[in-house]
Every structure is written in C-alpha cells, then in structure tokens.
mmCIF file of C-alpha atoms in Angstrom:
data_model
loop_
_atom_site.group_PDB
_atom_site.id
_atom_site.type_symbol
_atom_site.label_atom_id
_atom_site.label_comp_id
_atom_site.label_asym_id
_atom_site.label_seq_id
_atom_site.Cartn_x
_atom_site.Cartn_y
_atom_site.Cartn_z
ATOM 1 C CA UNK A 143 -25.629 -8.487 13.706
ATOM 2 C CA UNK A 144 -22.553 -10.174 15.149
ATOM 3 C CA UNK A 145 -19.679 -7.748 15.599
ATOM 4 C CA UNK A 146 -16.673 -8.473 13.416
ATOM 5 C CA UNK A 147 -13.489 -9.217 15.337
ATOM 6 C CA UNK A 148 -10.403 -7.070 14.859
ATOM 7 C CA UNK A 149 -7.487 -8.839 13.225
ATOM 8 C CA UNK A 150 -4.327 -9.656 15.144
ATOM 9 C CA UNK A 151 -1.202 -7.644 14.379
ATOM 10 C CA UNK A 152 2.347 -7.659 15.722
ATOM 11 C CA UNK A 153 5.269 -5.338 15.125
ATOM 12 C CA UNK A 154 7.301 -6.866 12.255
ATOM 13 C CA UNK A 155 10.585 -8.579 13.014
ATOM 14 C CA UNK A 156 13.645 -7.443 11.114
ATOM 15 C CA UNK A 157 14.608 -10.959 10.066
ATOM 16 C CA UNK A 158 12.218 -13.220 8.205
ATOM 17 C CA UNK A 159 14.227 -16.129 6.753
ATOM 18 C CA UNK A 160 11.217 -17.929 5.206
ATOM 19 C CA UNK A 161 10.068 -14.784 3.416
ATOM 20 C CA UNK A 162 13.587 -14.249 2.072
ATOM 21 C CA UNK A 163 13.443 -17.676 0.477
ATOM 22 C CA UNK A 164 10.021 -16.836 -1.003
ATOM 23 C CA UNK A 165 11.393 -13.579 -2.426
ATOM 24 C CA UNK A 166 14.388 -15.381 -3.915
ATOM 25 C CA UNK A 167 12.095 -17.810 -5.765
ATOM 26 C CA UNK A 168 9.651 -15.202 -7.095
ATOM 27 C CA UNK A 169 12.100 -12.371 -7.822
ATOM 28 C CA UNK A 170 12.114 -13.079 -11.586
ATOM 29 C CA UNK A 171 8.314 -12.686 -11.699
ATOM 30 C CA UNK A 172 7.742 -9.580 -9.604
ATOM 31 C CA UNK A 173 10.968 -7.584 -9.554
ATOM 32 C CA UNK A 174 11.060 -4.628 -11.967
ATOM 33 C CA UNK A 175 13.904 -3.989 -14.391
ATOM 34 C CA UNK A 176 14.642 -0.547 -13.027
ATOM 35 C CA UNK A 177 13.833 1.888 -10.210
ATOM 36 C CA UNK A 178 14.314 5.444 -11.502
ATOM 37 C CA UNK A 179 14.722 8.361 -9.091
ATOM 38 C CA UNK A 180 13.774 11.892 -10.140
ATOM 39 C CA UNK A 181 15.278 13.290 -6.967
ATOM 40 C CA UNK A 182 16.816 11.905 -3.794
ATOM 41 C CA UNK A 183 16.700 8.267 -2.789
ATOM 42 C CA UNK A 184 14.597 6.967 0.087
ATOM 43 C CA UNK A 185 15.803 7.745 3.601
ATOM 44 C CA UNK A 186 15.217 5.073 6.233
ATOM 45 C CA UNK A 187 12.088 6.748 7.578
ATOM 46 C CA UNK A 188 9.527 8.092 5.131
ATOM 47 C CA UNK A 189 6.042 7.608 3.682
ATOM 48 C CA UNK A 190 5.592 6.198 0.179
ATOM 49 C CA UNK A 191 2.356 6.634 -1.779
ATOM 50 C CA UNK A 192 1.877 4.552 -4.907
ATOM 51 C CA UNK A 193 -0.549 3.303 -7.513
ATOM 52 C CA UNK A 194 -1.930 -0.120 -6.641
ATOM 53 C CA UNK A 195 -1.955 -1.484 -10.209
ATOM 54 C CA UNK A 196 -4.647 -4.011 -9.343
ATOM 55 C CA UNK A 197 -3.402 -6.833 -7.089
ATOM 56 C CA UNK A 198 0.107 -7.047 -8.560
ATOM 57 C CA UNK A 199 1.412 -3.694 -7.385
ATOM 58 C CA UNK A 200 1.999 -4.436 -3.687
ATOM 59 C CA UNK A 201 4.062 -7.528 -4.512
ATOM 60 C CA UNK A 202 6.103 -5.629 -7.095
ATOM 61 C CA UNK A 203 6.908 -2.886 -4.596
ATOM 62 C CA UNK A 204 7.782 -5.427 -1.920
ATOM 63 C CA UNK A 205 10.240 -7.174 -4.217
ATOM 64 C CA UNK A 206 11.659 -4.086 -5.921
ATOM 65 C CA UNK A 207 11.970 -1.163 -3.511
ATOM 66 C CA UNK A 208 15.413 -0.972 -1.880
ATOM 67 C CA UNK A 209 14.064 0.016 1.513
ATOM 68 C CA UNK A 210 12.619 -1.747 4.534
ATOM 69 C CA UNK A 211 8.945 -0.830 4.439
ATOM 70 C CA UNK A 212 5.596 -1.848 5.880
ATOM 71 C CA UNK A 213 2.465 -1.686 3.732
ATOM 72 C CA UNK A 214 -1.124 -0.752 4.498
ATOM 73 C CA UNK A 215 -3.595 -3.363 3.281
ATOM 74 C CA UNK A 216 -7.255 -4.310 3.637
ATOM 75 C CA UNK A 217 -7.748 -5.565 7.191
ATOM 76 C CA UNK A 218 -9.936 -8.436 5.970
ATOM 77 C CA UNK A 219 -6.890 -10.040 4.337
ATOM 78 C CA UNK A 220 -5.310 -10.509 7.761
ATOM 79 C CA UNK A 221 -8.425 -12.059 9.257
ATOM 80 C CA UNK A 222 -10.021 -15.504 9.117
ATOM 81 C CA UNK A 223 -10.360 -17.606 5.979
ATOM 82 C CA UNK A 224 -13.993 -16.492 5.688
ATOM 83 C CA UNK A 225 -13.019 -12.811 5.876
ATOM 84 C CA UNK A 226 -10.300 -13.231 3.262
ATOM 85 C CA UNK A 227 -12.576 -15.220 0.953
ATOM 86 C CA UNK A 228 -15.438 -12.705 1.099
ATOM 87 C CA UNK A 229 -13.105 -9.769 0.485
ATOM 88 C CA UNK A 230 -11.364 -11.400 -2.459
ATOM 89 C CA UNK A 231 -14.566 -12.680 -4.065
ATOM 90 C CA UNK A 232 -16.997 -9.816 -3.422
ATOM 91 C CA UNK A 233 -14.697 -6.782 -3.377
ATOM 92 C CA UNK A 234 -11.534 -7.455 -5.363
ATOM 93 C CA UNK A 235 -12.859 -9.708 -8.105
ATOM 94 C CA UNK A 236 -16.580 -8.915 -8.479
ATOM 95 C CA UNK A 237 -16.745 -5.245 -7.462
ATOM 96 C CA UNK A 238 -13.376 -3.933 -8.614
ATOM 97 C CA UNK A 239 -12.541 -6.250 -11.504
ATOM 98 C CA UNK A 240 -15.969 -7.218 -12.800
ATOM 99 C CA UNK A 241 -15.277 -10.962 -12.662
ATOM 100 C CA UNK A 242 -18.269 -13.307 -12.884
ATOM 101 C CA UNK A 243 -19.339 -14.760 -9.540
ATOM 102 C CA UNK A 244 -18.521 -18.407 -10.323
ATOM 103 C CA UNK A 245 -15.020 -17.521 -11.463
ATOM 104 C CA UNK A 246 -14.505 -15.109 -8.567
ATOM 105 C CA UNK A 247 -15.577 -17.859 -6.150
ATOM 106 C CA UNK A 248 -13.023 -20.306 -7.532
ATOM 107 C CA UNK A 249 -10.167 -17.799 -7.534
ATOM 108 C CA UNK A 250 -10.984 -16.466 -4.065
ATOM 109 C CA UNK A 251 -11.445 -19.952 -2.605
ATOM 110 C CA UNK A 252 -7.972 -20.974 -3.732
ATOM 111 C CA UNK A 253 -6.122 -17.744 -2.965
ATOM 112 C CA UNK A 254 -7.635 -17.398 0.501
ATOM 113 C CA UNK A 255 -5.754 -20.502 1.616
ATOM 114 C CA UNK A 256 -2.255 -19.064 1.354
ATOM 115 C CA UNK A 257 -2.835 -15.284 1.115
ATOM 116 C CA UNK A 258 -2.498 -14.837 4.877
ATOM 117 C CA UNK A 259 1.143 -15.952 4.723
ATOM 118 C CA UNK A 260 1.855 -13.548 1.876
ATOM 119 C CA UNK A 261 0.344 -10.634 3.770
ATOM 120 C CA UNK A 262 2.261 -11.470 6.919
ATOM 121 C CA UNK A 263 5.464 -11.850 4.938
ATOM 122 C CA UNK A 264 4.922 -8.431 3.414
ATOM 123 C CA UNK A 265 4.476 -7.040 6.946
ATOM 124 C CA UNK A 266 1.050 -5.608 6.080
ATOM 125 C CA UNK A 267 -0.620 -3.253 8.557
ATOM 126 C CA UNK A 268 -4.432 -3.682 8.669
ATOM 127 C CA UNK A 269 -6.111 -0.601 7.224
ATOM 128 C CA UNK A 270 -9.592 0.035 8.668
ATOM 129 C CA UNK A 271 -12.243 2.222 6.985
ATOM 130 C CA UNK A 272 -13.992 3.158 10.234
ATOM 131 C CA UNK A 273 -13.192 4.398 13.730
ATOM 132 C CA UNK A 274 -10.642 1.607 14.058
ATOM 133 C CA UNK A 275 -8.424 3.567 11.666
ATOM 134 C CA UNK A 276 -6.790 4.957 14.806
ATOM 135 C CA UNK A 277 -5.241 1.485 15.195
ATOM 136 C CA UNK A 278 -3.802 1.735 11.696
ATOM 137 C CA UNK A 279 -2.204 5.053 12.645
ATOM 138 C CA UNK A 280 -0.905 3.655 15.934
ATOM 139 C CA UNK A 281 0.644 0.591 14.266
ATOM 140 C CA UNK A 282 2.179 2.796 11.581
ATOM 141 C CA UNK A 283 3.833 5.107 14.075
ATOM 142 C CA UNK A 284 5.229 2.099 15.917
ATOM 143 C CA UNK A 285 6.826 0.932 12.674
ATOM 144 C CA UNK A 286 8.227 4.378 11.904
ATOM 145 C CA UNK A 287 9.772 4.496 15.373
ATOM 146 C CA UNK A 288 11.455 1.163 14.608
ATOM 147 C CA UNK A 289 12.957 2.450 11.363
ATOM 148 C CA UNK A 290 10.458 1.094 8.841
ATOM 149 C CA UNK A 291 9.137 3.225 6.015
ATOM 150 C CA UNK A 292 5.376 3.140 5.407
ATOM 151 C CA UNK A 293 4.009 2.447 1.937
ATOM 152 C CA UNK A 294 0.340 2.748 1.053
ATOM 153 C CA UNK A 295 -2.139 3.040 -1.784
ATOM 154 C CA UNK A 296 -4.500 5.965 -1.139
ATOM 155 C CA UNK A 297 -6.496 5.733 -4.373
ATOM 156 C CA UNK A 298 -10.256 5.201 -4.192
ATOM 157 C CA UNK A 299 -10.565 1.870 -6.012
ATOM 158 C CA UNK A 300 -14.226 1.138 -5.271
ATOM 159 C CA UNK A 301 -15.032 1.386 -8.982
ATOM 160 C CA UNK A 302 -11.855 -0.417 -10.050
ATOM 161 C CA UNK A 303 -8.216 0.441 -10.755
ATOM 162 C CA UNK A 304 -7.217 3.065 -13.308
ATOM 163 C CA UNK A 305 -3.902 4.190 -14.780
ATOM 164 C CA UNK A 306 -4.743 7.756 -13.802
ATOM 165 C CA UNK A 307 -6.239 7.778 -10.329
ATOM 166 C CA UNK A 308 -9.412 9.770 -9.732
ATOM 167 C CA UNK A 309 -9.450 10.355 -5.977
ATOM 168 C CA UNK A 310 -7.102 9.924 -3.014
ATOM 169 C CA UNK A 311 -8.204 9.231 0.530
ATOM 170 C CA UNK A 312 -6.406 11.438 3.054
ATOM 171 C CA UNK A 313 -5.349 8.824 5.624
ATOM 172 C CA UNK A 314 -1.669 9.259 4.780
ATOM 173 C CA UNK A 315 -1.980 12.995 5.444
ATOM 174 C CA UNK A 316 -3.395 12.220 8.876
ATOM 175 C CA UNK A 317 -0.502 9.830 9.538
ATOM 176 C CA UNK A 318 2.000 12.533 8.652
ATOM 177 C CA UNK A 319 0.208 15.055 10.877
ATOM 178 C CA UNK A 320 0.030 12.663 13.820
ATOM 179 C CA UNK A 321 3.702 11.719 13.551
ATOM 180 C CA UNK A 322 4.684 15.378 13.329
ATOM 181 C CA UNK A 323 2.597 16.112 16.419
ATOM 182 C CA UNK A 324 4.254 13.237 18.265
ATOM 183 C CA UNK A 325 7.898 13.701 17.230
ATOM 184 C CA UNK A 326 8.265 17.055 15.495
ATOM 185 C CA UNK A 327 9.412 15.238 12.335
ATOM 186 C CA UNK A 328 7.793 16.254 9.065
ATOM 187 C CA UNK A 329 8.387 13.024 7.155
ATOM 188 C CA UNK A 330 9.177 13.164 3.440
ATOM 189 C CA UNK A 331 6.387 11.654 1.348
ATOM 190 C CA UNK A 332 7.487 10.090 -1.942
ATOM 191 C CA UNK A 333 5.020 9.733 -4.830
ATOM 192 C CA UNK A 334 5.922 6.679 -6.914
ATOM 193 C CA UNK A 335 4.432 4.864 -9.902
ATOM 194 C CA UNK A 336 4.782 1.334 -11.245
ATOM 195 C CA UNK A 337 4.180 0.763 -14.939
ATOM 196 C CA UNK A 338 3.771 -2.919 -15.698
ATOM 197 C CA UNK A 339 4.397 -2.662 -19.467
ATOM 198 C CA UNK A 340 7.786 -1.028 -19.004
ATOM 199 C CA UNK A 341 8.374 -3.022 -15.828
ATOM 200 C CA UNK A 342 9.732 0.092 -14.181
ATOM 201 C CA UNK A 343 9.127 2.142 -11.025
ATOM 202 C CA UNK A 344 9.587 5.910 -11.082
ATOM 203 C CA UNK A 345 10.185 7.643 -7.739
ATOM 204 C CA UNK A 346 9.199 11.304 -7.657
ATOM 205 C CA UNK A 347 10.685 14.072 -5.549
ATOM 206 C CA UNK A 348 9.547 14.048 -1.905
ATOM 207 C CA UNK A 349 6.951 16.500 -0.649
ATOM 208 C CA UNK A 350 6.138 17.553 2.916
ATOM 209 C CA UNK A 351 2.688 17.861 4.454
ATOM 210 C CA UNK A 352 3.646 20.761 6.731
ATOM 211 C CA UNK A 353 4.539 22.864 3.678
ATOM 212 C CA UNK A 354 0.923 22.505 2.533
ATOM 213 C CA UNK A 355 -0.441 23.050 6.043
ATOM 214 C CA UNK A 356 1.381 26.399 6.158
ATOM 215 C CA UNK A 357 -0.421 27.313 2.931
ATOM 216 C CA UNK A 358 -3.731 26.761 4.717
ATOM 217 C CA UNK A 359 -4.706 23.619 2.790
ATOM 218 C CA UNK A 360 -7.029 21.047 4.354
ATOM 219 C CA UNK A 361 -6.383 17.289 4.379
ATOM 220 C CA UNK A 362 -8.478 16.529 1.306
ATOM 221 C CA UNK A 363 -6.784 19.342 -0.577
ATOM 222 C CA UNK A 364 -3.349 18.051 0.392
ATOM 223 C CA UNK A 365 -4.315 14.540 -0.689
ATOM 224 C CA UNK A 366 -5.391 15.986 -4.045
ATOM 225 C CA UNK A 367 -1.956 17.584 -4.481
ATOM 226 C CA UNK A 368 -0.349 14.187 -4.041
ATOM 227 C CA UNK A 369 -2.817 12.530 -6.412
ATOM 228 C CA UNK A 370 -1.789 14.964 -9.112
ATOM 229 C CA UNK A 371 1.881 14.234 -8.414
ATOM 230 C CA UNK A 372 1.412 10.471 -8.792
ATOM 231 C CA UNK A 373 -0.664 10.912 -11.941
ATOM 232 C CA UNK A 374 2.024 13.214 -13.357
ATOM 233 C CA UNK A 375 4.518 10.352 -13.046
ATOM 234 C CA UNK A 376 2.215 8.227 -15.177
ATOM 235 C CA UNK A 377 1.698 10.972 -17.745
ATOM 236 C CA UNK A 378 5.391 11.813 -18.054
ATOM 237 C CA UNK A 379 6.888 8.326 -17.968
ATOM 238 C CA UNK A 380 4.295 5.694 -18.907
ATOM 239 C CA UNK A 381 1.382 7.134 -20.899
ATOM 240 C CA UNK A 382 1.520 6.126 -24.544
#
C-alpha cells in the first residue's frame, strides 16, 4: 500500500486580510448572539475544549470567540483534493451523519473544492490519529509560544455527534503535560459549549491538568473530568 503523505503546515501569520473579508461577509450566519462567561475571560495563552456540534461548530467558534486561537482539525482536510473528498464523503457524511452515498458524494465533491481555503483561514493544525500526533503537539506548542490559544474538539465522534458527549480522547491532556514540561506553565483549560438553538456560547471556569496530576489521576481519567465539565454546561444552560 502506498504511504500517505503528510500534509504541509506553516505557523499562522497574525494578519490575514483575505480571511478578514470572508469573516465580515459571513458574520451574520455564524456569529453567536452572546458569549457568556461563568468565570474569568480567556487569557492570551490557554487551551479551549469544546463540543463540535457537527460541522458548524468550528466556524462558529472561529467567528465568535474574542481570542486569537488555532484549531485542531482532521489532517485529511489539509491534504489533497482526493484526501479531502474521501474524508468528507466517507467519514463526515456517511459514517458520522448517516447520509446516503450518492448525496454524500455530491456534497463532498463540491465542498472539497474550497474547503482547503477555509481550513487555512481558520489556521487549522492537522490532528493525526497515529504516531504522527507528535507533530500535532509540536505545531501546537509553536503556536502557544507565539501567543495563540489552542482550541480543539476531543469528543469521540466515530458514531456521530451528540449533545451530551460520550467519550473524550486525551490528546489535549498530553499537550498540557508537554507544554508544562517544556515551560513550567500549567495552562488554563476552558470547557466551552455552543448551543445552536439559543445561538449562544457558554464558557466555563478554567481547570488545570497539574491539579489532577497531583491527585494521581491518569490521562484518560483527566479527560473524563473535562468531558463531564463540558456536558454540565449543556445540562445547565441548553438542555430542554
């Protein structure tokens, strides 16, 4: 089997005039009515964990959060047209959303044309599910050093997207641990939730991985703590 090539990635530039124009045009569609803080507001450097809310969530967060942030996203979406098409058709639409193959093929064929520009505009870091994940961590720490926050969606969405998330992957815990090891900084991690019906984002109080490490918790156990925090935001502010 031919080995799949890694996608190209560059440290984001602070100024992106074309993307600013794009955001100005689509603000009315994606921007939420309100961002509600339950505690402190975002510092410049932090980690943000959020619900994905199908494919709309990342765009909503990009347009609505008042902080310069870089987002983790499926590495295939930063690759060739063929990689983007196969991911959109087979994974996003057929596997996660249960769309029929003919419809998924049409949607993916069209969206794959321009999606690369959207992902680059959103400053997406390729997230790898294998040994290449070390590159995701390396890119993320570069961005943190440059003053970007990191936002990501740790939910296991292989069976689809749910209002209350069932499992969190622990990659964000590893990022926090690695950055602490490198700099001595225990970054605040903010759980947040976007509810599309209320068109609102709720930002929870920040938590710190090293507090859980001192309690003797393992990565998966720490990730579970954060899952419960994000789900609590849904239960308290959005569940009907």
